[in-house]
Amino acid sequence: MGKILIVEDEALIAMDIRSKLLSFGYSEVVYAVRPEDAMKEIEKEVPSLVLMDINLKSDLDGIDLAGIINTSYRIPVVFLTSYSDINTMDRASEAAPYGYIVKPVETQSLYSVVSMAIKRASVERNLVEQNGLFEAVLENSAEGIAVADETLKIKYFNHIFMEIFGIERGDIYGESLDKVITEIEPSLAGVVSGVIEGRESSAKRIDIGIDGKLKAVLMNVSAFSLDGETTRYLFIFSDLSELERMKNELDTTARNFDEIFEKNRDALVLLKIPEHTVSDLNPAAEKMLGFKKSEMLGKVPKELIRVLAVSGCILGDSGQDEAVCTMTRHADDAFTFLANSQRLSIGGTEYLYLSFKDITEAKKLEKRERQLQEKLIQTNKMTALGTLVSGIAHEINNPNNFIMFNSKMMLDLWKGFSQVLDRVYEKEGDFEIENLPYSVLREDIPKLLEGIAGGSERIKKIVHELKSFSKGDSEQMDDRINIEEVVTSAVKILKQHIMRYTANFETEVIKPVPCFKGNRQKVEQVLINLILNALEALKDKNGTVRLTASADENGNVKICVSDTGVGIPGDIIRRITEPFFTTKLKDGGTGLGLSIVYTYVKEHKGELDFFSEPEKGTTVTVTFPAQG
């Protein structure tokens, strides 16, 4: 809750109101006795609410001043009044006040009006924000959208609708959608009404001639009701021209792939799985492996599969997709190659796509480029989810704050009620409330209220983590970060956790370690999250967690957090930085800890790598580029 401003020309009354508001828990309450003082307070910091005396002893009365404030700042105003004539009250209503408080001010009346005004202002701000959001979504949709009433008169349309149908004028509001489309393409006369009347499919392709070119459009229609009675129709028009263009490009791509497959300098082999029989191989594979395509089609290349399996290259559902292999082509003709594999599904049939390249050639570069692409995809995923999560966290936080406030207030009230009820119990014996004995309720109700408050605190913690995950890189990133100081701070914060989980915790800063620029708090959070994960992975207090910080061969800051815990299985380690993915759901894990680490490291242009062996432990390496 922000500042509350009291505008009252009688200082004693203003001070009394301020004292009451402070007792309600409002932390920042100021007052002004003159209009000019009130405007200075507003210019200094815009308040969340203004309590305005109607009858100010000034050239401006409270109504005039409220009008100025509302026009310039749109601040909610509650009027303070002792008496007023009808004309004054009519003028006051024009200022759209959020309530009235009669002087002398009663505590309960003040609390009720102020709390309701604040809640109403919050609701109105949310409605404005949501309306703006819906309008932005519709206007930024990739599809053309139109809404019509039960007579097909247009009530809404976006600019994409106009672009799809080549409409240059914007005054079609209120016109018949059937008529508008028919004027553009006469052959579509009656199509729209036919869909509404059930004579046509609700999802229908229509062809429109615009500027001498035929454009394919998919029209989807659905009915909805705003008030339970008035029917509206939502029309969504998707331009299929781009899809058809993409289909043609895919056909061309398929032909190009066949040509590339045959002419590729890398050895390429396509195995059908699970049989591992050869479905295709290119001339480069014939030359490298000593196979003849005509002899190997439909057969299992046993020696090749043996070599790949020994080297750890994936041949089924587990393993790694890249390995260095050594194979004998002829009698003594041994060669080493870099093998890559990828599982594909083509026409419902599963294949293993293998590519082999001499280890001295550019395959390593291709691998690095592929890894970079995967990281970019992950970064885009994190950014998109951050936007969604930010909105979700905001929407959850508002009702949760209400639950927290009221549950704690009810717990305090119960303490007072129970004293009275206890006296009745001691005097008259047990009695029932809603068919339940008071002797049971006086034990259960505090637990129920504490449970509500505890659950709300849990929600608050999750919302905090969601907000941390969704924050972008707009925050200050100019701190000069000394990693030794950050390590010391993180360890100090986690001292109790460390003592709880292990008796073997080690840190080592191998100097010199360069400083770098960034956000110190975020870097500290990265270390805290990694240390916590390492501690929780330990089997018992005899396990070890070790943190080292040093400069790598390129002068960058390298931080390693290793543990001797349970390790991470191979099928999980690829997903551990995905938002909401957690193996500790039963223990209250949210799956955001490593997502936050990943986000913060990327904001600092850093790298995050994992190495783990099940039942032996995990090492997480973070590299931050040094910037002096």
XYZ file of C-alpha atoms in Angstrom:
628
model
C 0.000 0.000 0.000
C 1.377 3.426 -0.976
C 1.003 6.810 0.651
C -2.338 8.155 1.957
C -2.768 11.941 1.848
C -5.208 13.726 4.217
C -6.268 17.231 3.096
C -7.923 18.868 6.138
C -7.609 22.522 7.191
C -8.098 21.639 10.873
C -4.770 20.153 11.910
C -6.120 18.407 15.033
C -8.711 16.522 12.976
C -6.064 15.633 10.382
C -3.709 14.349 13.078
C -6.506 12.263 14.639
C -7.358 10.675 11.274
C -3.651 10.023 10.610
C -3.278 8.322 13.988
C -6.245 6.049 13.283
C -4.925 5.102 9.835
C -1.519 4.263 11.267
C -3.204 2.005 13.823
C -4.903 0.170 10.916
C -1.479 -0.754 9.554
C -1.104 1.897 6.828
C 2.564 2.759 7.137
C 2.781 6.065 5.234
C 0.134 8.689 6.055
C 0.695 12.434 5.588
C -1.595 15.442 5.819
C -1.827 18.956 4.379
C -3.919 21.873 5.625
C -3.800 23.981 2.444
C -4.435 23.088 -1.216
C -0.955 24.231 -2.259
C 0.611 21.991 0.412
C -1.485 19.081 -0.854
C -0.267 19.613 -4.438
C 3.346 19.677 -3.248
C 2.841 16.331 -1.474
C 1.303 14.868 -4.641
C 4.145 16.152 -6.829
C 6.657 14.716 -4.372
C 5.049 11.240 -4.473
C 1.657 10.392 -5.968
C -0.472 8.895 -3.164
C -2.683 5.847 -3.501
C -5.628 7.598 -1.829
C -6.631 11.157 -0.843
C -9.000 11.930 2.060
C -10.363 15.386 1.114
C -12.247 17.823 3.332
C -15.054 19.335 1.219
C -15.174 22.668 3.075
C -11.572 23.887 2.839
C -11.030 27.452 4.000
C -9.342 28.549 0.785
C -10.019 29.948 -2.671
C -10.321 26.308 -3.739
C -12.734 24.110 -1.838
C -12.194 20.345 -1.565
C -14.432 19.596 -4.556
C -12.470 21.892 -6.873
C -9.189 20.494 -5.619
C -10.457 16.911 -6.096
C -11.386 17.760 -9.678
C -7.869 19.062 -10.365
C -6.275 15.986 -8.788
C -8.568 13.588 -10.634
C -7.911 15.279 -13.996
C -4.144 15.449 -13.616
C -3.335 12.330 -11.621
C -6.468 10.093 -11.488
C -6.025 9.519 -7.751
C -8.968 7.985 -5.809
C -10.594 10.602 -3.530
C -12.753 10.095 -0.424
C -14.572 13.210 0.836
C -14.593 14.268 4.504
C -17.712 16.249 5.431
C -19.705 17.276 8.486
C -22.671 18.739 6.614
C -23.412 19.993 3.121
C -26.343 21.307 1.173
C -27.808 19.549 -1.857
C -25.902 21.689 -4.379
C -22.613 20.942 -2.686
C -23.303 17.207 -2.678
C -24.286 17.350 -6.368
C -20.976 19.051 -7.140
C -19.146 16.482 -5.045
C -20.694 13.586 -6.967
C -19.320 15.030 -10.224
C -15.816 14.428 -8.863
C -16.646 10.683 -8.739
C -15.515 10.153 -5.125
C -14.764 6.686 -3.828
C -16.789 7.356 -0.669
C -17.742 9.812 2.059
C -16.655 9.959 5.705
C -18.782 12.013 8.100
C -17.039 14.143 10.708
C -16.456 13.643 13.549
C -14.703 10.593 12.157
C -15.588 7.244 13.723
C -12.892 4.609 13.745
C -14.999 1.815 12.207
C -16.416 4.112 9.507
C -12.918 5.341 8.619
C -11.562 1.804 8.393
C -14.474 0.568 6.246
C -14.488 3.459 3.772
C -10.698 3.595 3.354
C -10.253 -0.166 2.924
C -13.144 -0.362 0.443
C -11.818 2.629 -1.531
C -8.375 1.058 -1.793
C -9.843 -2.279 -2.900
C -12.093 -0.574 -5.456
C -9.165 1.377 -6.891
C -7.157 -1.832 -7.195
C -10.027 -3.606 -8.977
C -10.492 -0.686 -11.385
C -6.783 -0.620 -12.201
C -6.887 -4.349 -12.931
C -9.937 -3.939 -15.187
C -8.241 -1.169 -17.170
C -5.121 -3.288 -17.492
C -7.084 -6.376 -18.582
C -9.125 -4.443 -21.147
C -5.931 -3.009 -22.565
C -4.390 -6.474 -22.631
C -7.365 -8.020 -24.468
C -7.390 -5.223 -27.017
C -3.637 -5.561 -27.570
C -3.980 -9.342 -28.024
C -6.727 -8.938 -30.613
C -4.914 -6.198 -32.495
C -1.638 -8.137 -32.506
C -3.223 -11.426 -33.528
C -1.829 -13.036 -36.658
C -5.408 -13.851 -37.732
C -8.154 -11.576 -38.957
C -10.821 -11.267 -36.265
C -14.367 -9.939 -36.592
C -17.279 -10.032 -34.148
C -20.869 -9.765 -35.362
C -24.253 -9.675 -33.640
C -27.142 -12.052 -34.250
C -28.030 -10.168 -37.465
C -24.382 -10.412 -38.660
C -23.767 -6.686 -38.187
C -20.077 -6.052 -37.506
C -19.341 -5.019 -33.909
C -15.557 -5.390 -33.961
C -12.774 -6.051 -36.461
C -8.975 -5.842 -36.307
C -6.507 -4.540 -38.871
C -5.496 -8.058 -39.981
C -9.120 -8.650 -41.032
C -8.868 -5.558 -43.236
C -5.511 -6.685 -44.648
C -6.770 -10.187 -45.521
C -9.784 -8.850 -47.420
C -7.980 -5.834 -48.871
C -10.293 -3.375 -47.106
C -8.870 0.144 -47.123
C -11.726 1.941 -45.388
C -12.331 1.594 -41.676
C -16.033 2.579 -41.540
C -17.544 -0.910 -41.903
C -18.686 -0.984 -38.282
C -22.393 -1.844 -38.176
C -22.476 -3.211 -41.728
C -23.445 -6.786 -42.544
C -20.388 -9.047 -42.593
C -22.064 -11.166 -45.290
C -22.498 -8.034 -47.437
C -18.921 -6.795 -46.845
C -17.414 -10.132 -47.936
C -19.809 -10.521 -50.892
C -18.844 -7.066 -52.197
C -15.214 -8.198 -52.201
C -15.885 -11.653 -53.678
C -19.393 -12.045 -55.233
C -19.019 -15.836 -55.442
C -19.173 -15.959 -51.617
C -22.735 -14.587 -51.435
C -24.598 -16.289 -48.612
C -21.589 -18.256 -47.345
C -21.378 -16.442 -43.996
C -25.108 -16.687 -43.286
C -24.987 -20.309 -44.448
C -22.432 -21.118 -41.743
C -24.573 -19.422 -39.079
C -27.690 -21.270 -40.221
C -25.866 -24.616 -40.273
C -25.844 -25.088 -44.029
C -22.093 -24.690 -44.182
C -19.247 -26.030 -42.007
C -18.124 -23.792 -39.130
C -14.575 -24.191 -40.442
C -14.573 -23.445 -44.155
C -11.996 -22.544 -46.766
C -12.962 -19.600 -48.947
C -11.096 -18.253 -51.996
C -10.931 -14.515 -52.518
C -9.758 -12.683 -55.622
C -7.755 -9.577 -54.679
C -5.759 -7.518 -57.193
C -6.031 -10.288 -59.735
C -4.590 -12.904 -57.372
C -6.480 -15.729 -55.686
C -6.056 -15.858 -51.933
C -7.037 -18.917 -49.847
C -8.555 -18.095 -46.447
C -9.747 -20.423 -43.670
C -12.857 -19.091 -41.917
C -13.718 -20.382 -38.430
C -16.988 -19.341 -36.787
C -18.133 -19.829 -33.205
C -21.035 -18.418 -31.205
C -20.813 -16.942 -27.730
C -22.900 -14.866 -25.327
C -21.863 -11.820 -23.339
C -24.777 -11.664 -20.911
C -26.287 -15.120 -21.196
C -28.868 -13.993 -23.726
C -27.370 -11.824 -26.464
C -25.699 -13.975 -29.106
C -22.482 -12.894 -30.769
C -20.461 -14.600 -33.484
C -16.675 -14.722 -33.510
C -15.114 -15.002 -36.965
C -11.435 -15.909 -37.280
C -9.893 -15.663 -40.741
C -6.511 -17.277 -41.374
C -4.586 -16.466 -44.533
C -3.559 -19.833 -45.996
C -1.379 -18.309 -48.683
C 1.691 -18.510 -46.466
C 0.922 -22.127 -45.535
C 0.610 -23.119 -49.175
C 3.847 -21.303 -49.932
C 5.514 -23.209 -47.078
C 4.126 -26.495 -48.421
C 5.688 -25.785 -51.784
C 8.930 -24.890 -50.068
C 8.790 -28.157 -48.094
C 8.353 -30.123 -51.316
C 11.328 -28.302 -52.747
C 13.255 -28.905 -49.536
C 12.519 -32.634 -49.733
C 13.893 -32.771 -53.257
C 16.901 -30.759 -52.187
C 17.439 -33.085 -49.221
C 17.571 -36.094 -51.502
C 20.177 -34.349 -53.618
C 22.139 -33.167 -50.578
C 22.010 -36.677 -49.082
C 23.531 -38.160 -52.189
C 26.166 -35.465 -52.705
C 27.060 -34.826 -49.063
C 30.764 -35.309 -48.325
C 29.881 -36.759 -44.935
C 29.051 -40.443 -44.758
C 25.302 -40.729 -44.130
C 23.463 -43.904 -43.136
C 19.754 -44.349 -42.422
C 18.905 -47.334 -40.194
C 15.394 -48.618 -39.609
C 14.803 -49.320 -35.911
C 14.499 -51.421 -33.886
C 15.805 -53.853 -36.521
C 18.829 -51.626 -37.361
C 18.611 -52.609 -41.011
C 20.048 -50.244 -43.646
C 17.360 -48.194 -45.391
C 19.720 -45.885 -47.266
C 23.320 -44.708 -47.417
C 25.081 -42.220 -49.619
C 28.192 -42.619 -51.803
C 30.392 -41.030 -49.114
C 29.270 -43.773 -46.703
C 30.069 -46.463 -49.269
C 33.557 -45.053 -49.626
C 34.240 -44.512 -45.912
C 32.775 -47.771 -44.600
C 33.663 -50.034 -47.508
C 29.993 -50.903 -48.077
C 28.145 -51.236 -51.348
C 24.633 -49.829 -51.172
C 23.152 -52.601 -53.307
C 24.588 -55.217 -50.944
C 23.650 -53.524 -47.619
C 20.031 -52.390 -48.161
C 17.767 -54.278 -45.764
C 20.714 -55.853 -43.927
C 22.172 -55.206 -40.470
C 25.700 -53.650 -40.526
C 26.858 -55.680 -37.509
C 30.419 -54.382 -37.276
C 29.286 -50.749 -37.544
C 26.638 -51.224 -34.829
C 29.170 -52.977 -32.569
C 31.630 -50.092 -32.919
C 28.929 -47.491 -32.266
C 27.638 -49.379 -29.216
C 31.136 -49.781 -27.731
C 31.790 -46.063 -28.240
C 28.516 -45.151 -26.514
C 26.781 -43.663 -29.548
C 22.999 -43.834 -29.255
C 21.345 -46.785 -30.995
C 18.107 -46.904 -29.046
C 16.387 -44.862 -26.329
C 19.454 -44.086 -24.189
C 23.104 -43.143 -24.604
C 24.807 -40.151 -26.204
C 24.221 -38.795 -29.679
C 27.886 -38.208 -30.515
C 30.975 -40.373 -30.059
C 34.489 -40.903 -31.378
C 34.724 -44.324 -33.019
C 37.512 -46.466 -34.418
C 36.703 -49.028 -37.087
C 38.577 -51.323 -39.496
C 37.515 -50.878 -43.079
C 39.586 -53.639 -44.633
C 42.283 -55.977 -43.297
C 44.488 -53.402 -41.556
C 42.780 -50.209 -42.685
C 41.676 -48.724 -39.339
C 40.200 -45.201 -39.287
C 38.764 -42.885 -36.665
C 35.629 -40.852 -37.238
C 33.198 -38.663 -35.352
C 29.761 -40.301 -35.292
C 26.516 -38.420 -34.816
C 23.080 -39.975 -34.511
C 19.544 -38.685 -34.480
C 16.255 -40.478 -34.045
C 13.668 -39.588 -36.720
C 10.052 -40.492 -37.424
C 9.178 -40.535 -41.118
C 5.706 -41.579 -42.172
C 5.137 -43.385 -38.891
C 8.350 -45.410 -39.174
C 11.251 -44.855 -36.743
C 14.749 -44.373 -38.138
C 18.237 -43.676 -36.837
C 20.003 -41.076 -38.941
C 23.794 -41.505 -38.692
C 26.445 -39.155 -40.005
C 30.180 -39.869 -39.905
C 33.024 -37.465 -40.452
C 36.766 -37.517 -40.192
C 37.601 -36.146 -36.760
C 40.033 -33.613 -38.231
C 37.338 -31.942 -40.325
C 34.671 -29.438 -39.450
C 32.296 -31.753 -37.584
C 33.349 -30.336 -34.218
C 32.344 -26.898 -35.434
C 28.955 -28.233 -36.531
C 28.491 -29.724 -33.082
C 29.208 -26.386 -31.375
C 26.790 -24.637 -33.730
C 24.098 -27.187 -32.951
C 24.652 -26.742 -29.215
C 24.399 -22.975 -29.649
C 21.120 -23.395 -31.516
C 19.721 -25.549 -28.713
C 20.732 -22.933 -26.158
C 19.080 -20.192 -28.226
C 15.887 -22.228 -28.373
C 16.050 -22.689 -24.596
C 16.649 -18.951 -24.119
C 13.616 -18.114 -26.273
C 11.544 -20.614 -24.318
C 12.633 -19.056 -21.027
C 11.821 -15.550 -22.315
C 8.347 -16.549 -23.496
C 7.590 -18.362 -20.246
C 8.948 -15.414 -18.240
C 6.340 -13.142 -19.880
C 3.537 -15.591 -19.119
C 4.747 -16.289 -15.566
C 5.042 -12.585 -14.771
C 1.351 -12.147 -15.538
C 0.371 -15.279 -13.611
C 2.410 -14.211 -10.559
C 0.729 -10.808 -10.587
C -2.766 -12.315 -10.786
C -2.055 -14.806 -7.967
C -0.446 -12.227 -5.692
C -3.504 -9.964 -5.403
C -6.021 -12.529 -4.041
C -3.291 -14.169 -1.947
C -2.513 -10.881 -0.194
C -6.223 -10.655 0.616
C -6.159 -14.204 2.067
C -3.006 -13.463 4.117
C -4.431 -10.262 5.565
C -7.829 -11.721 6.454
C -6.545 -15.044 7.834
C -4.181 -13.242 10.212
C -6.921 -10.811 11.180
C -9.355 -13.691 11.824
C -6.712 -15.433 13.955
C -6.333 -12.282 16.046
C -10.106 -11.928 16.323
C -10.437 -15.572 17.397
C -8.058 -14.954 20.268
C -10.488 -12.326 21.540
C -13.604 -14.399 20.837
C -12.143 -17.472 22.501
C -11.573 -15.643 25.778
C -15.261 -14.786 25.947
C -16.322 -18.273 24.861
C -13.938 -19.870 27.374
C -15.663 -18.013 30.194
C -19.029 -19.304 28.978
C -17.557 -22.809 28.727
C -16.122 -22.675 32.244
C -19.363 -21.301 33.656
C -22.022 -23.287 31.740
C -20.129 -26.288 30.393
C -19.715 -27.438 26.791
C -22.045 -26.070 24.096
C -22.421 -26.437 20.323
C -21.661 -24.039 17.493
C -23.067 -25.193 14.147
C -23.610 -28.700 15.597
C -20.002 -28.980 16.752
C -18.943 -28.917 20.445
C -16.999 -25.851 21.503
C -14.461 -28.040 23.339
C -13.395 -29.362 19.912
C -13.676 -26.077 18.040
C -11.449 -24.124 20.420
C -8.628 -26.549 19.572
C -9.330 -26.889 15.825
C -10.170 -23.336 14.742
C -6.723 -21.851 15.556
C -5.106 -24.742 13.675
C -7.383 -24.178 10.666
C -6.651 -20.446 10.609
C -2.923 -21.068 11.047
C -3.121 -23.592 8.195
C -4.728 -20.982 5.936
C -2.067 -18.431 6.879
C 0.706 -21.000 6.368
C -0.661 -22.017 2.970
C -0.869 -18.376 1.963
C 2.775 -17.872 2.993
C 3.659 -20.871 0.807
C 1.834 -19.279 -2.134
C 3.688 -16.020 -1.434
C 7.018 -17.857 -1.610
C 6.093 -19.520 -4.909
C 4.946 -16.170 -6.369
C 8.269 -14.646 -5.288
C 10.128 -17.404 -7.135
C 7.907 -16.893 -10.201
C 8.691 -13.186 -10.175
C 12.416 -13.878 -9.806
C 12.237 -16.269 -12.767
C 10.325 -13.812 -14.982
C 12.518 -10.721 -14.364
C 14.315 -9.564 -17.466
C 17.716 -7.975 -17.851
C 16.377 -4.451 -17.379
C 17.701 -4.349 -13.829
C 20.937 -2.625 -12.942
C 23.906 -4.619 -14.245
C 26.771 -2.259 -13.430
C 27.954 -3.703 -10.111
C 31.673 -4.450 -9.989
C 31.554 -8.005 -8.684
C 34.333 -9.486 -6.566
C 33.509 -13.187 -6.611
C 35.352 -13.832 -3.318
C 33.017 -11.392 -1.563
C 29.959 -12.984 -3.186
C 31.089 -16.491 -2.158
C 31.613 -15.334 1.437
C 28.177 -13.695 1.530
C 26.366 -16.713 0.035
C 28.038 -19.117 2.474
C 27.188 -16.840 5.398
C 23.510 -16.743 4.349
C 23.386 -20.550 4.072
C 25.349 -21.277 7.231
C 22.429 -22.980 9.011
C 21.505 -25.027 5.933
C 25.109 -26.151 5.496
C 25.388 -27.284 9.132
C 22.106 -29.150 8.773
C 23.087 -31.127 5.654
C 26.839 -31.787 5.888
C 29.918 -31.709 8.066
C 32.132 -31.465 4.969
C 31.638 -28.145 3.225
C 34.637 -26.563 1.501
C 35.270 -23.330 -0.400
C 38.387 -22.254 -2.211
C 39.067 -19.069 -4.172
C 42.194 -19.562 -6.283
C 43.631 -16.092 -6.731
C 43.917 -14.016 -8.752
C 40.274 -14.013 -9.857
C 39.229 -11.065 -12.051
C 36.228 -8.895 -11.273
C 33.343 -8.577 -13.694
C 30.316 -6.365 -14.161
C 26.764 -7.478 -13.468
C 24.119 -7.637 -10.792
C 25.681 -8.713 -7.494
C 22.396 -9.873 -5.991
C 21.665 -12.134 -8.979
C 25.143 -13.657 -8.958
C 24.765 -14.293 -5.236
C 21.392 -15.951 -5.906
C 23.037 -18.207 -8.516
C 25.540 -19.457 -5.921
C 22.850 -19.846 -3.232
C 20.634 -21.956 -5.518
C 23.528 -24.157 -6.649
C 24.763 -24.717 -3.088
C 21.245 -25.558 -1.891
C 20.811 -28.099 -4.717
C 24.163 -29.681 -3.868
C 23.297 -29.898 -0.167
C 19.906 -31.475 -0.847
C 21.517 -34.075 -3.123
C 23.660 -35.500 -0.297
C 22.704 -38.868 1.172
C 23.812 -37.972 4.703
C 25.998 -35.529 6.646
C 29.143 -37.429 5.644
C 28.733 -36.215 2.068
C 30.868 -33.396 0.708
C 30.026 -30.136 -1.064
C 32.906 -28.143 -2.536
C 32.825 -24.679 -4.128
C 35.835 -23.373 -6.040
C 36.318 -20.077 -7.857
C 39.207 -19.371 -10.208
C 40.172 -17.823 -13.539
C 40.077 -20.143 -16.552
C 42.580 -20.195 -19.406
C 40.785 -17.300 -21.118
C 40.779 -15.094 -18.023
C 37.080 -15.597 -17.342
C 35.625 -16.253 -13.886
C 34.968 -19.973 -13.392
C 32.901 -21.271 -10.454
C 32.456 -24.973 -9.752
C 29.972 -26.388 -7.231
C 30.422 -30.145 -6.780
C 28.839 -32.685 -4.466
C 29.140 -36.373 -3.666
C 25.374 -36.851 -3.698
C 22.964 -39.072 -5.586
C 23.782 -37.625 -9.013
C 21.420 -36.873 -11.883
C 20.223 -39.611 -14.271
C 20.959 -39.084 -17.966
C 17.281 -38.834 -18.912
C 16.785 -35.955 -16.445
C 19.937 -33.846 -16.771
C 18.788 -32.428 -20.125
C 15.632 -31.046 -18.506
C 16.848 -29.685 -15.183
C 16.867 -26.040 -16.329
C 13.338 -26.236 -17.717
C 10.874 -24.115 -15.736
C 8.637 -26.111 -13.363
C 10.529 -29.386 -13.932
C 11.343 -30.866 -10.523
C 12.112 -34.247 -8.985
C 11.237 -32.883 -5.527
C 7.535 -32.181 -6.028
C 6.558 -34.120 -2.874
C 8.993 -31.996 -0.846
C 7.502 -28.734 -2.084
C 9.900 -28.098 -4.974
C 8.660 -25.630 -7.604
C 11.121 -26.486 -10.367
C 12.245 -22.853 -10.633
C 15.612 -22.906 -8.810
C 17.800 -23.964 -11.756
C 15.574 -22.055 -14.202
C 16.396 -18.894 -12.272
C 20.078 -19.851 -12.264
C 19.975 -20.402 -16.034
C 18.216 -17.055 -16.612
C 20.613 -15.077 -14.401
C 23.720 -16.683 -15.924
C 22.494 -15.875 -19.454
C 21.778 -12.277 -18.425
C 25.476 -12.026 -17.535
C 26.493 -13.548 -20.928
C 27.757 -16.575 -19.017
C 27.714 -20.327 -19.558
C 26.182 -23.079 -17.396
C 27.347 -26.696 -17.678
C 26.475 -29.897 -15.789
C 28.386 -33.124 -15.329
C 26.889 -35.887 -13.223
C 27.342 -39.551 -12.458
C 24.469 -41.361 -10.720
C 25.329 -42.291 -7.106
C 28.692 -40.483 -7.391
C 27.782 -36.822 -7.525
C 27.331 -33.744 -9.678
C 29.517 -30.822 -10.717
C 27.954 -27.590 -11.959
C 30.285 -25.123 -13.696
C 29.374 -21.465 -14.178
C 31.560 -19.217 -16.333
C 31.196 -15.424 -16.266
C 33.107 -13.349 -18.843
C 35.582 -11.076 -17.099
C 35.246 -7.380 -17.931
C 38.006 -5.862 -15.816
